[in-house]
PDB file of C-alpha atoms in Angstrom:
ATOM      1  CA  GLN I 246     172.821 185.727 127.123  1.00  0.00           C
ATOM      2  CA  GLU I 247     174.998 185.191 130.220  1.00  0.00           C
ATOM      3  CA  LEU I 248     171.944 184.513 132.390  1.00  0.00           C
ATOM      4  CA  ALA I 249     170.597 182.057 129.816  1.00  0.00           C
ATOM      5  CA  LEU I 250     173.956 180.278 129.704  1.00  0.00           C
ATOM      6  CA  LYS I 251     174.032 180.089 133.500  1.00  0.00           C
ATOM      7  CA  SER I 252     170.484 178.713 133.615  1.00  0.00           C
ATOM      8  CA  LEU I 253     170.702 176.248 130.727  1.00  0.00           C
ATOM      9  CA  GLY I 254     174.372 175.373 130.318  1.00  0.00           C
ATOM     10  CA  ASN I 255     176.128 175.157 126.956  1.00  0.00           C
ATOM     11  CA  GLU I 256     174.068 172.332 125.464  1.00  0.00           C
ATOM     12  CA  GLY I 257     170.777 173.673 126.797  1.00  0.00           C
ATOM     13  CA  LEU I 258     171.493 177.118 125.372  1.00  0.00           C
ATOM     14  CA  PHE I 259     172.495 175.501 122.073  1.00  0.00           C
ATOM     15  CA  LEU I 260     169.097 173.785 121.804  1.00  0.00           C
ATOM     16  CA  PHE I 261     167.252 176.928 122.912  1.00  0.00           C
ATOM     17  CA  SER I 262     169.100 179.047 120.332  1.00  0.00           C
ATOM     18  CA  SER I 263     168.259 176.582 117.550  1.00  0.00           C
ATOM     19  CA  LEU I 264     164.560 177.226 118.245  1.00  0.00           C
ATOM     20  CA  ASP I 265     164.859 180.972 118.930  1.00  0.00           C
ATOM     21  CA  THR I 266     164.879 181.990 115.270  1.00  0.00           C
ATOM     22  CA  ASN I 267     164.685 185.759 115.885  1.00  0.00           C
ATOM     23  CA  LYS I 268     167.323 185.612 118.675  1.00  0.00           C
ATOM     24  CA  ASP I 269     165.226 187.582 121.198  1.00  0.00           C
ATOM     25  CA  LEU I 270     165.797 184.994 123.983  1.00  0.00           C
ATOM     26  CA  TYR I 271     162.057 184.324 124.052  1.00  0.00           C
ATOM     27  CA  LEU I 272     160.277 181.344 122.482  1.00  0.00           C
ATOM     28  CA  SER I 273     157.033 182.275 120.800  1.00  0.00           C
ATOM     29  CA  PRO I 274     154.401 179.556 120.248  1.00  0.00           C
ATOM     30  CA  GLU I 275     155.474 179.368 116.594  1.00  0.00           C
ATOM     31  CA  GLU I 276     159.122 178.848 117.581  1.00  0.00           C
ATOM     32  CA  PHE I 277     158.186 176.243 120.200  1.00  0.00           C
ATOM     33  CA  LYS I 278     156.007 174.305 117.737  1.00  0.00           C
ATOM     34  CA  PRO I 279     158.726 171.803 116.632  1.00  0.00           C
ATOM     35  CA  ILE I 280     159.240 170.717 120.248  1.00  0.00           C
ATOM     36  CA  ALA I 281     155.482 170.497 120.851  1.00  0.00           C
ATOM     37  CA  GLU I 282     155.075 168.314 117.770  1.00  0.00           C
ATOM     38  CA  LYS I 283     157.991 166.137 118.880  1.00  0.00           C
ATOM     39  CA  LEU I 284     156.605 165.641 122.407  1.00  0.00           C
ATOM     40  CA  THR I 285     152.952 165.177 121.454  1.00  0.00           C
ATOM     41  CA  GLY I 286     153.469 163.340 118.186  1.00  0.00           C
ATOM     42  CA  VAL I 287     150.783 165.544 116.629  1.00  0.00           C
ATOM     43  CA  ALA I 288     151.615 167.775 113.677  1.00  0.00           C
ATOM     44  CA  PRO I 289     149.269 170.417 112.233  1.00  0.00           C
ATOM     45  CA  ASP I 290     147.568 169.716 108.947  1.00  0.00           C
ATOM     46  CA  SER I 291     150.100 170.765 106.316  1.00  0.00           C
ATOM     47  CA  GLU I 292     147.302 171.883 104.018  1.00  0.00           C
ATOM     48  CA  SER I 293     146.629 174.778 106.402  1.00  0.00           C
ATOM     49  CA  GLU I 294     149.942 176.242 105.279  1.00  0.00           C
ATOM     50  CA  GLU I 295     148.776 176.584 101.700  1.00  0.00           C
ATOM     51  CA  GLU I 296     147.929 180.116 100.643  1.00  0.00           C
ATOM     52  CA  GLU I 297     145.250 178.706  98.356  1.00  0.00           C
ATOM     53  CA  THR I 298     143.394 175.495  99.158  1.00  0.00           C
ATOM     54  CA  PRO I 299     143.089 173.321  96.031  1.00  0.00           C
ATOM     55  CA  ASP I 300     139.762 171.832  95.000  1.00  0.00           C
ATOM     56  CA  PRO I 301     139.489 168.482  96.835  1.00  0.00           C
ATOM     57  CA  GLU I 302     137.466 167.136  93.904  1.00  0.00           C
ATOM     58  CA  GLY I 303     140.295 167.839  91.467  1.00  0.00           C
ATOM     59  CA  GLU I 304     142.714 165.389  89.893  1.00  0.00           C
ATOM     60  CA  THR I 305     145.083 163.498  92.180  1.00  0.00           C
ATOM     61  CA  LEU I 306     148.342 161.778  91.344  1.00  0.00           C
ATOM     62  CA  SER I 307     150.513 159.271  93.176  1.00  0.00           C
ATOM     63  CA  ILE I 308     154.143 160.301  93.615  1.00  0.00           C
ATOM     64  CA  VAL I 309     156.679 157.534  94.268  1.00  0.00           C
ATOM     65  CA  ALA I 310     159.932 158.257  96.131  1.00  0.00           C
ATOM     66  CA  LYS I 311     163.003 156.099  95.506  1.00  0.00           C
ATOM     67  CA  PHE I 312     166.124 156.423  97.626  1.00  0.00           C
ATOM     68  CA  GLN I 313     169.489 154.719  97.982  1.00  0.00           C
ATOM     69  CA  PRO I 314     171.603 155.832 100.963  1.00  0.00           C
ATOM     70  CA  LEU I 315     174.934 157.590 100.748  1.00  0.00           C
ATOM     71  CA  VAL I 316     177.839 155.290  99.903  1.00  0.00           C
ATOM     72  CA  MET I 317     179.876 155.725 103.090  1.00  0.00           C
ATOM     73  CA  GLU I 318     183.082 154.593 101.386  1.00  0.00           C
ATOM     74  CA  THR I 319     182.988 157.692  99.151  1.00  0.00           C
ATOM     75  CA  MET I 320     183.457 160.030 102.122  1.00  0.00           C
ATOM     76  CA  THR I 321     187.048 161.180 102.547  1.00  0.00           C
ATOM     77  CA  LYS I 322     186.808 160.433 106.280  1.00  0.00           C
ATOM     78  CA  SER I 323     186.277 156.756 105.424  1.00  0.00           C
ATOM     79  CA  LYS I 324     189.879 156.454 104.222  1.00  0.00           C
ATOM     80  CA  ASP I 325     191.108 156.250 107.832  1.00  0.00           C
ATOM     81  CA  GLY I 326     188.055 154.403 109.123  1.00  0.00           C
ATOM     82  CA  PHE I 327     186.352 157.590 110.384  1.00  0.00           C
ATOM     83  CA  LEU I 328     189.102 157.939 112.968  1.00  0.00           C
ATOM     84  CA  GLY I 329     188.240 160.509 115.619  1.00  0.00           C
ATOM     85  CA  ILE I 330     184.611 160.875 114.488  1.00  0.00           C
ATOM     86  CA  SER I 331     182.051 159.791 117.066  1.00  0.00           C
ATOM     87  CA  HIS I 332     179.432 157.268 116.034  1.00  0.00           C
ATOM     88  CA  VAL I 333     176.769 159.623 117.410  1.00  0.00           C
ATOM     89  CA  ALA I 334     177.762 162.401 114.996  1.00  0.00           C
ATOM     90  CA  LEU I 335     177.036 160.174 111.995  1.00  0.00           C
ATOM     91  CA  SER I 336     173.999 158.410 113.469  1.00  0.00           C
ATOM     92  CA  GLY I 337     171.454 160.403 111.457  1.00  0.00           C
ATOM     93  CA  LEU I 338     173.361 159.679 108.254  1.00  0.00           C
ATOM     94  CA  ARG I 339     173.806 155.966 108.944  1.00  0.00           C
ATOM     95  CA  ASN I 340     170.165 155.522 109.940  1.00  0.00           C
ATOM     96  CA  TRP I 341     168.798 157.174 106.780  1.00  0.00           C
ATOM     97  CA  THR I 342     168.410 154.104 104.618  1.00  0.00           C
ATOM     98  CA  ALA I 343     164.953 154.520 103.053  1.00  0.00           C
ATOM     99  CA  PRO I 344     162.550 157.287 102.011  1.00  0.00           C
ATOM    100  CA  ALA I 345     160.392 158.673 104.806  1.00  0.00           C
ATOM    101  CA  ALA I 346     157.281 158.235 102.625  1.00  0.00           C
ATOM    102  CA  PRO I 347     157.653 155.827  99.669  1.00  0.00           C
ATOM    103  CA  MET I 348     154.381 157.091  98.162  1.00  0.00           C
ATOM    104  CA  SER I 349     152.251 160.196  98.532  1.00  0.00           C
ATOM    105  CA  VAL I 350     148.982 161.212  96.883  1.00  0.00           C
ATOM    106  CA  LEU I 351     148.874 164.879  95.903  1.00  0.00           C
ATOM    107  CA  LEU I 352     146.403 167.120  94.134  1.00  0.00           C
ATOM    108  CA  ALA I 353     147.386 168.250  90.657  1.00  0.00           C
ATOM    109  CA  ARG I 354     146.627 171.873  91.490  1.00  0.00           C
ATOM    110  CA  GLN I 355     149.248 171.802  94.237  1.00  0.00           C
ATOM    111  CA  PHE I 356     151.788 171.855  91.384  1.00  0.00           C
ATOM    112  CA  LYS I 357     150.532 175.276  90.297  1.00  0.00           C
ATOM    113  CA  ALA I 358     153.683 176.668  91.934  1.00  0.00           C
ATOM    114  CA  PHE I 359     155.687 175.416  88.934  1.00  0.00           C
ATOM    115  CA  LEU I 360     153.705 177.487  86.404  1.00  0.00           C
ATOM    116  CA  PRO I 361     155.375 180.585  84.913  1.00  0.00           C
ATOM    117  CA  PRO I 362     154.401 183.905  86.531  1.00  0.00           C
ATOM    118  CA  LYS I 363     153.105 185.245  83.192  1.00  0.00           C
ATOM    119  CA  ASP I 364     151.983 183.830  79.844  1.00  0.00           C
ATOM    120  CA  ASN I 365     154.358 185.664  77.515  1.00  0.00           C
ATOM    121  CA  LEU I 366     157.663 184.121  78.612  1.00  0.00           C
ATOM    122  CA  ASP I 367     159.858 182.774  75.828  1.00  0.00           C
ATOM    123  CA  LEU I 368     161.294 179.277  75.856  1.00  0.00           C
ATOM    124  CA  GLY I 369     164.329 179.165  78.120  1.00  0.00           C
ATOM    125  CA  ASP I 370     163.563 182.392  79.991  1.00  0.00           C
ATOM    126  CA  PRO I 371     164.147 181.633  83.699  1.00  0.00           C
ATOM    127  CA  TRP I 372     162.082 182.749  86.681  1.00  0.00           C
ATOM    128  CA  TRP I 373     162.213 182.230  90.413  1.00  0.00           C
ATOM    129  CA  ILE I 374     159.914 179.689  92.046  1.00  0.00           C
ATOM    130  CA  ILE I 375     161.555 180.440  95.396  1.00  0.00           C
ATOM    131  CA  PRO I 376     163.723 183.577  95.213  1.00  0.00           C
ATOM    132  CA  SER I 377     167.114 183.600  96.874  1.00  0.00           C
ATOM    133  CA  GLU I 378     167.159 185.836  99.946  1.00  0.00           C
ATOM    134  CA  LEU I 379     170.933 185.764 100.453  1.00  0.00           C
ATOM    135  CA  ASN I 380     173.222 188.657  99.570  1.00  0.00           C
ATOM    136  CA  ILE I 381     176.423 190.288 100.797  1.00  0.00           C
ATOM    137  CA  PHE I 382     174.462 192.042 103.536  1.00  0.00           C
ATOM    138  CA  THR I 383     172.487 189.079 104.881  1.00  0.00           C
ATOM    139  CA  GLY I 384     175.453 186.688 104.957  1.00  0.00           C
ATOM    140  CA  TYR I 385     174.411 183.105 105.558  1.00  0.00           C
ATOM    141  CA  LEU I 386     171.760 181.408 107.685  1.00  0.00           C
ATOM    142  CA  SER I 387     172.502 179.779 111.024  1.00  0.00           C
ATOM    143  CA  ASN I 388     174.021 176.298 111.277  1.00  0.00           C
ATOM    144  CA  ASN I 389     172.477 175.961 114.722  1.00  0.00           C
ATOM    145  CA  ARG I 390     169.032 174.656 113.725  1.00  0.00           C
ATOM    146  CA  PHE I 391     167.281 171.311 113.810  1.00  0.00           C
ATOM    147  CA  TYR I 392     163.739 171.966 112.567  1.00  0.00           C
ATOM    148  CA  PRO I 393     162.766 173.762 109.349  1.00  0.00           C
ATOM    149  CA  PRO I 394     160.443 176.774 109.517  1.00  0.00           C
ATOM    150  CA  PRO I 395     156.879 176.232 108.263  1.00  0.00           C
ATOM    151  CA  PRO I 396     156.832 176.522 104.453  1.00  0.00           C
ATOM    152  CA  LYS I 397     154.797 179.291 102.885  1.00  0.00           C
ATOM    153  CA  GLY I 398     153.344 179.885  99.439  1.00  0.00           C
ATOM    154  CA  LYS I 399     155.270 178.106  96.702  1.00  0.00           C
ATOM    155  CA  GLU I 400     157.592 176.567  99.279  1.00  0.00           C
ATOM    156  CA  VAL I 401     154.791 174.245 100.426  1.00  0.00           C
ATOM    157  CA  ILE I 402     154.781 171.843  97.470  1.00  0.00           C
ATOM    158  CA  ILE I 403     158.585 171.630  97.368  1.00  0.00           C
ATOM    159  CA  HIS I 404     158.705 171.006 101.122  1.00  0.00           C
ATOM    160  CA  ARG I 405     156.019 168.333 100.721  1.00  0.00           C
ATOM    161  CA  LEU I 406     157.950 166.568  97.956  1.00  0.00           C
ATOM    162  CA  LEU I 407     161.302 166.670  99.759  1.00  0.00           C
ATOM    163  CA  SER I 408     159.635 165.443 102.964  1.00  0.00           C
ATOM    164  CA  MET I 409     159.006 162.167 101.159  1.00  0.00           C
ATOM    165  CA  PHE I 410     162.752 161.531 101.398  1.00  0.00           C
ATOM    166  CA  HIS I 411     163.446 162.871 104.905  1.00  0.00           C
ATOM    167  CA  PRO I 412     161.210 164.561 107.506  1.00  0.00           C
ATOM    168  CA  ARG I 413     163.415 167.656 107.951  1.00  0.00           C
ATOM    169  CA  PRO I 414     164.017 169.384 104.599  1.00  0.00           C
ATOM    170  CA  PHE I 415     165.069 173.031 104.534  1.00  0.00           C
ATOM    171  CA  VAL I 416     163.820 174.561 101.280  1.00  0.00           C
ATOM    172  CA  LYS I 417     166.114 177.548 101.830  1.00  0.00           C
ATOM    173  CA  THR I 418     169.768 176.598 102.136  1.00  0.00           C
ATOM    174  CA  ARG I 419     172.146 178.238 104.617  1.00  0.00           C
ATOM    175  CA  PHE I 420     174.574 179.307 101.897  1.00  0.00           C
ATOM    176  CA  ALA I 421     174.312 180.333  98.261  1.00  0.00           C
ATOM    177  CA  PRO I 422     173.138 179.139  95.836  1.00  0.00           C
ATOM    178  CA  GLN I 423     169.711 179.350  97.432  1.00  0.00           C
ATOM    179  CA  GLY I 424     166.189 179.058  96.032  1.00  0.00           C
ATOM    180  CA  ALA I 425     164.485 177.365  93.097  1.00  0.00           C
ATOM    181  CA  VAL I 426     164.337 178.416  89.445  1.00  0.00           C
ATOM    182  CA  ALA I 427     162.471 177.174  86.380  1.00  0.00           C
ATOM    183  CA  CYS I 428     162.122 177.721  82.646  1.00  0.00           C
ATOM    184  CA  ILE I 429     159.798 176.556  79.871  1.00  0.00           C
ATOM    185  CA  GLN I 430     161.306 173.770  77.753  1.00  0.00           C
ATOM    186  CA  ALA I 431     158.301 173.289  75.486  1.00  0.00           C
ATOM    187  CA  SER I 432     154.790 174.639  75.082  1.00  0.00           C
ATOM    188  CA  SER I 433     151.592 173.558  73.330  1.00  0.00           C
ATOM    189  CA  SER I 434     148.056 174.861  73.358  1.00  0.00           C
ATOM    190  CA  PHE I 435     147.317 172.866  76.526  1.00  0.00           C
ATOM    191  CA  TYR I 436     150.627 171.911  78.202  1.00  0.00           C
ATOM    192  CA  TYR I 437     153.881 173.355  79.432  1.00  0.00           C
ATOM    193  CA  THR I 438     157.014 171.286  79.868  1.00  0.00           C
ATOM    194  CA  ILE I 439     158.898 173.069  82.622  1.00  0.00           C
ATOM    195  CA  ALA I 440     162.442 172.300  83.758  1.00  0.00           C
ATOM    196  CA  PHE I 441     163.464 173.293  87.276  1.00  0.00           C
ATOM    197  CA  ARG I 442     166.421 173.348  89.639  1.00  0.00           C
ATOM    198  CA  ILE I 443     166.099 173.439  93.420  1.00  0.00           C
ATOM    199  CA  HIS I 444     168.717 174.064  96.096  1.00  0.00           C
ATOM    200  CA  ALA I 445     167.649 172.574  99.423  1.00  0.00           C
ATOM    201  CA  GLU I 446     169.204 170.585 102.246  1.00  0.00           C
ATOM    202  CA  PHE I 447     168.262 168.193 105.027  1.00  0.00           C
ATOM    203  CA  GLN I 448     168.967 168.227 108.747  1.00  0.00           C
ATOM    204  CA  LEU I 449     169.688 164.617 109.700  1.00  0.00           C
ATOM    205  CA  ASN I 450     170.170 164.932 113.475  1.00  0.00           C
ATOM    206  CA  GLU I 451     167.907 165.885 116.365  1.00  0.00           C
ATOM    207  CA  PRO I 452     168.684 166.915 119.966  1.00  0.00           C
ATOM    208  CA  PRO I 453     170.584 165.933 122.040  1.00  0.00           C
ATOM    209  CA  ASN I 454     172.945 165.369 119.073  1.00  0.00           C
ATOM    210  CA  PHE I 455     174.486 168.324 117.267  1.00  0.00           C
ATOM    211  CA  PRO I 456     173.293 169.389 113.784  1.00  0.00           C
ATOM    212  CA  PHE I 457     174.311 167.391 110.716  1.00  0.00           C
ATOM    213  CA  TRP I 458     173.631 169.167 107.409  1.00  0.00           C
ATOM    214  CA  PHE I 459     173.195 167.096 104.249  1.00  0.00           C
ATOM    215  CA  SER I 460     173.305 169.241 101.105  1.00  0.00           C
ATOM    216  CA  PRO I 461     172.946 167.624  97.654  1.00  0.00           C
ATOM    217  CA  GLY I 462     174.572 169.567  94.829  1.00  0.00           C
ATOM    218  CA  GLN I 463     171.114 170.225  93.388  1.00  0.00           C
ATOM    219  CA  PHE I 464     167.660 168.784  92.852  1.00  0.00           C
ATOM    220  CA  THR I 465     166.603 168.992  89.242  1.00  0.00           C
ATOM    221  CA  GLY I 466     163.789 167.683  87.077  1.00  0.00           C
ATOM    222  CA  TYR I 467     160.826 168.585  84.913  1.00  0.00           C
ATOM    223  CA  ILE I 468     157.043 168.658  84.950  1.00  0.00           C
ATOM    224  CA  VAL I 469     154.532 168.382  82.101  1.00  0.00           C
ATOM    225  CA  LEU I 470     151.608 170.407  83.427  1.00  0.00           C
ATOM    226  CA  SER I 471     148.418 171.758  81.909  1.00  0.00           C
ATOM    227  CA  LYS I 472     148.358 175.535  81.682  1.00  0.00           C
ATOM    228  CA  ASP I 473     145.446 175.718  84.134  1.00  0.00           C
ATOM    229  CA  SER I 474     147.275 173.302  86.513  1.00  0.00           C
ATOM    230  CA  SER I 475     144.321 170.900  86.511  1.00  0.00           C
ATOM    231  CA  HIS I 476     146.348 167.984  85.090  1.00  0.00           C
ATOM    232  CA  VAL I 477     149.893 166.708  85.624  1.00  0.00           C
ATOM    233  CA  ARG I 478     150.977 164.479  82.756  1.00  0.00           C
ATOM    234  CA  ASP I 479     154.501 163.730  83.996  1.00  0.00           C
ATOM    235  CA  PHE I 480     156.759 164.725  86.885  1.00  0.00           C
ATOM    236  CA  ARG I 481     160.367 163.902  87.744  1.00  0.00           C
ATOM    237  CA  LEU I 482     162.579 165.248  90.531  1.00  0.00           C
ATOM    238  CA  PHE I 483     166.038 163.848  91.300  1.00  0.00           C
ATOM    239  CA  VAL I 484     169.581 164.501  92.495  1.00  0.00           C
ATOM    240  CA  PRO I 485     171.957 164.065  89.512  1.00  0.00           C
ATOM    241  CA  ASN I 486     174.200 161.023  90.054  1.00  0.00           C
ATOM    242  CA  ASN I 487     176.388 161.195  86.943  1.00  0.00           C
ATOM    243  CA  ARG I 488     179.447 162.438  88.849  1.00  0.00           C
ATOM    244  CA  SER I 489     181.599 160.697  91.439  1.00  0.00           C
ATOM    245  CA  LEU I 490     180.550 163.081  94.246  1.00  0.00           C
ATOM    246  CA  ASN I 491     177.249 164.906  94.593  1.00  0.00           C
ATOM    247  CA  VAL I 492     176.625 165.709  98.281  1.00  0.00           C
ATOM    248  CA  ASP I 493     178.218 168.092 100.781  1.00  0.00           C
ATOM    249  CA  MET I 494     177.985 167.270 104.502  1.00  0.00           C
ATOM    250  CA  GLU I 495     178.735 169.465 107.511  1.00  0.00           C
ATOM    251  CA  TRP I 496     178.320 168.653 111.187  1.00  0.00           C
ATOM    252  CA  LEU I 497     178.989 170.547 114.396  1.00  0.00           C
ATOM    253  CA  TYR I 498     180.986 169.362 117.396  1.00  0.00           C
ATOM    254  CA  GLY I 499     179.895 171.920 119.960  1.00  0.00           C
ATOM    255  CA  ALA I 500     177.079 173.915 121.459  1.00  0.00           C
ATOM    256  CA  SER I 501     177.528 177.248 119.688  1.00  0.00           C
ATOM    257  CA  GLU I 502     177.544 178.770 116.220  1.00  0.00           C
ATOM    258  CA  SER I 503     181.338 179.071 116.395  1.00  0.00           C
ATOM    259  CA  SER I 504     181.913 175.443 117.393  1.00  0.00           C
ATOM    260  CA  ASN I 505     184.228 173.231 115.404  1.00  0.00           C
ATOM    261  CA  MET I 506     182.683 171.864 112.241  1.00  0.00           C
ATOM    262  CA  GLU I 507     183.610 168.811 110.204  1.00  0.00           C
ATOM    263  CA  VAL I 508     183.092 168.898 106.443  1.00  0.00           C
ATOM    264  CA  ASP I 509     183.003 166.021 103.975  1.00  0.00           C
ATOM    265  CA  ILE I 510     181.654 165.048 100.573  1.00  0.00           C
ATOM    266  CA  GLY I 511     180.189 161.825  99.240  1.00  0.00           C
ATOM    267  CA  TYR I 512     178.138 160.046  96.610  1.00  0.00           C
ATOM    268  CA  LEU I 513     174.388 159.535  96.739  1.00  0.00           C
ATOM    269  CA  PRO I 514     173.282 156.910  94.176  1.00  0.00           C
ATOM    270  CA  GLN I 515     169.560 157.686  94.011  1.00  0.00           C
ATOM    271  CA  VAL I 516     167.082 160.311  95.128  1.00  0.00           C
TER     272      VAL I 516
END
């Protein structure tokens, strides 16, 4: 650690540590991938991350993303004109004014992740889509990260959907509550209506800036899906906006995990 600090300096070590996910002071090709994608502008085909490749001849559906940026005046720091807060720290937030992908065409079978794990669940019985991995022994995940890890399994579709809003969604939050849950609202011979709740967050900054975490209170919604996942009749995902505040924000001011952190809350009109 001391040698790395001497070689890289505080800010260089901060960036290195954000990529070194297993903290072994060595960057594997998988850990270096976010930088390679950033420098080359070439990202791997996201479909390769699917555990099961859907039938390309199956039904497709167009998903539309609508987004209204955070109302800056709802942040408590706005009361004194953001006094003492650098413009750079908030640059990722201020520049996020539109969805990253206003429309995306997906295969219906990609939504198979929302189906219940077994057929005999009663209405209202919950199950995990993405289980929480946090407990009193694991603590919380690092603040010192810029790029989300590659999604796996059922994380892939949720990552794909959230990426329509911003290119750096983390489907596993740093703190509890973490994960995604669902339950059956209604059932017929052909369809399920499934309600779900997702806890995820976005990283709005990139190097050389310090991390800025944007954490909506929750993503919720429902899907009307055929029991064989071949047809999606309806799908909605949104951040509830019926309260005066619905987003938590945290940003670092230094090049280490123990650096000073600013915290604020605000109101997001539409996701």
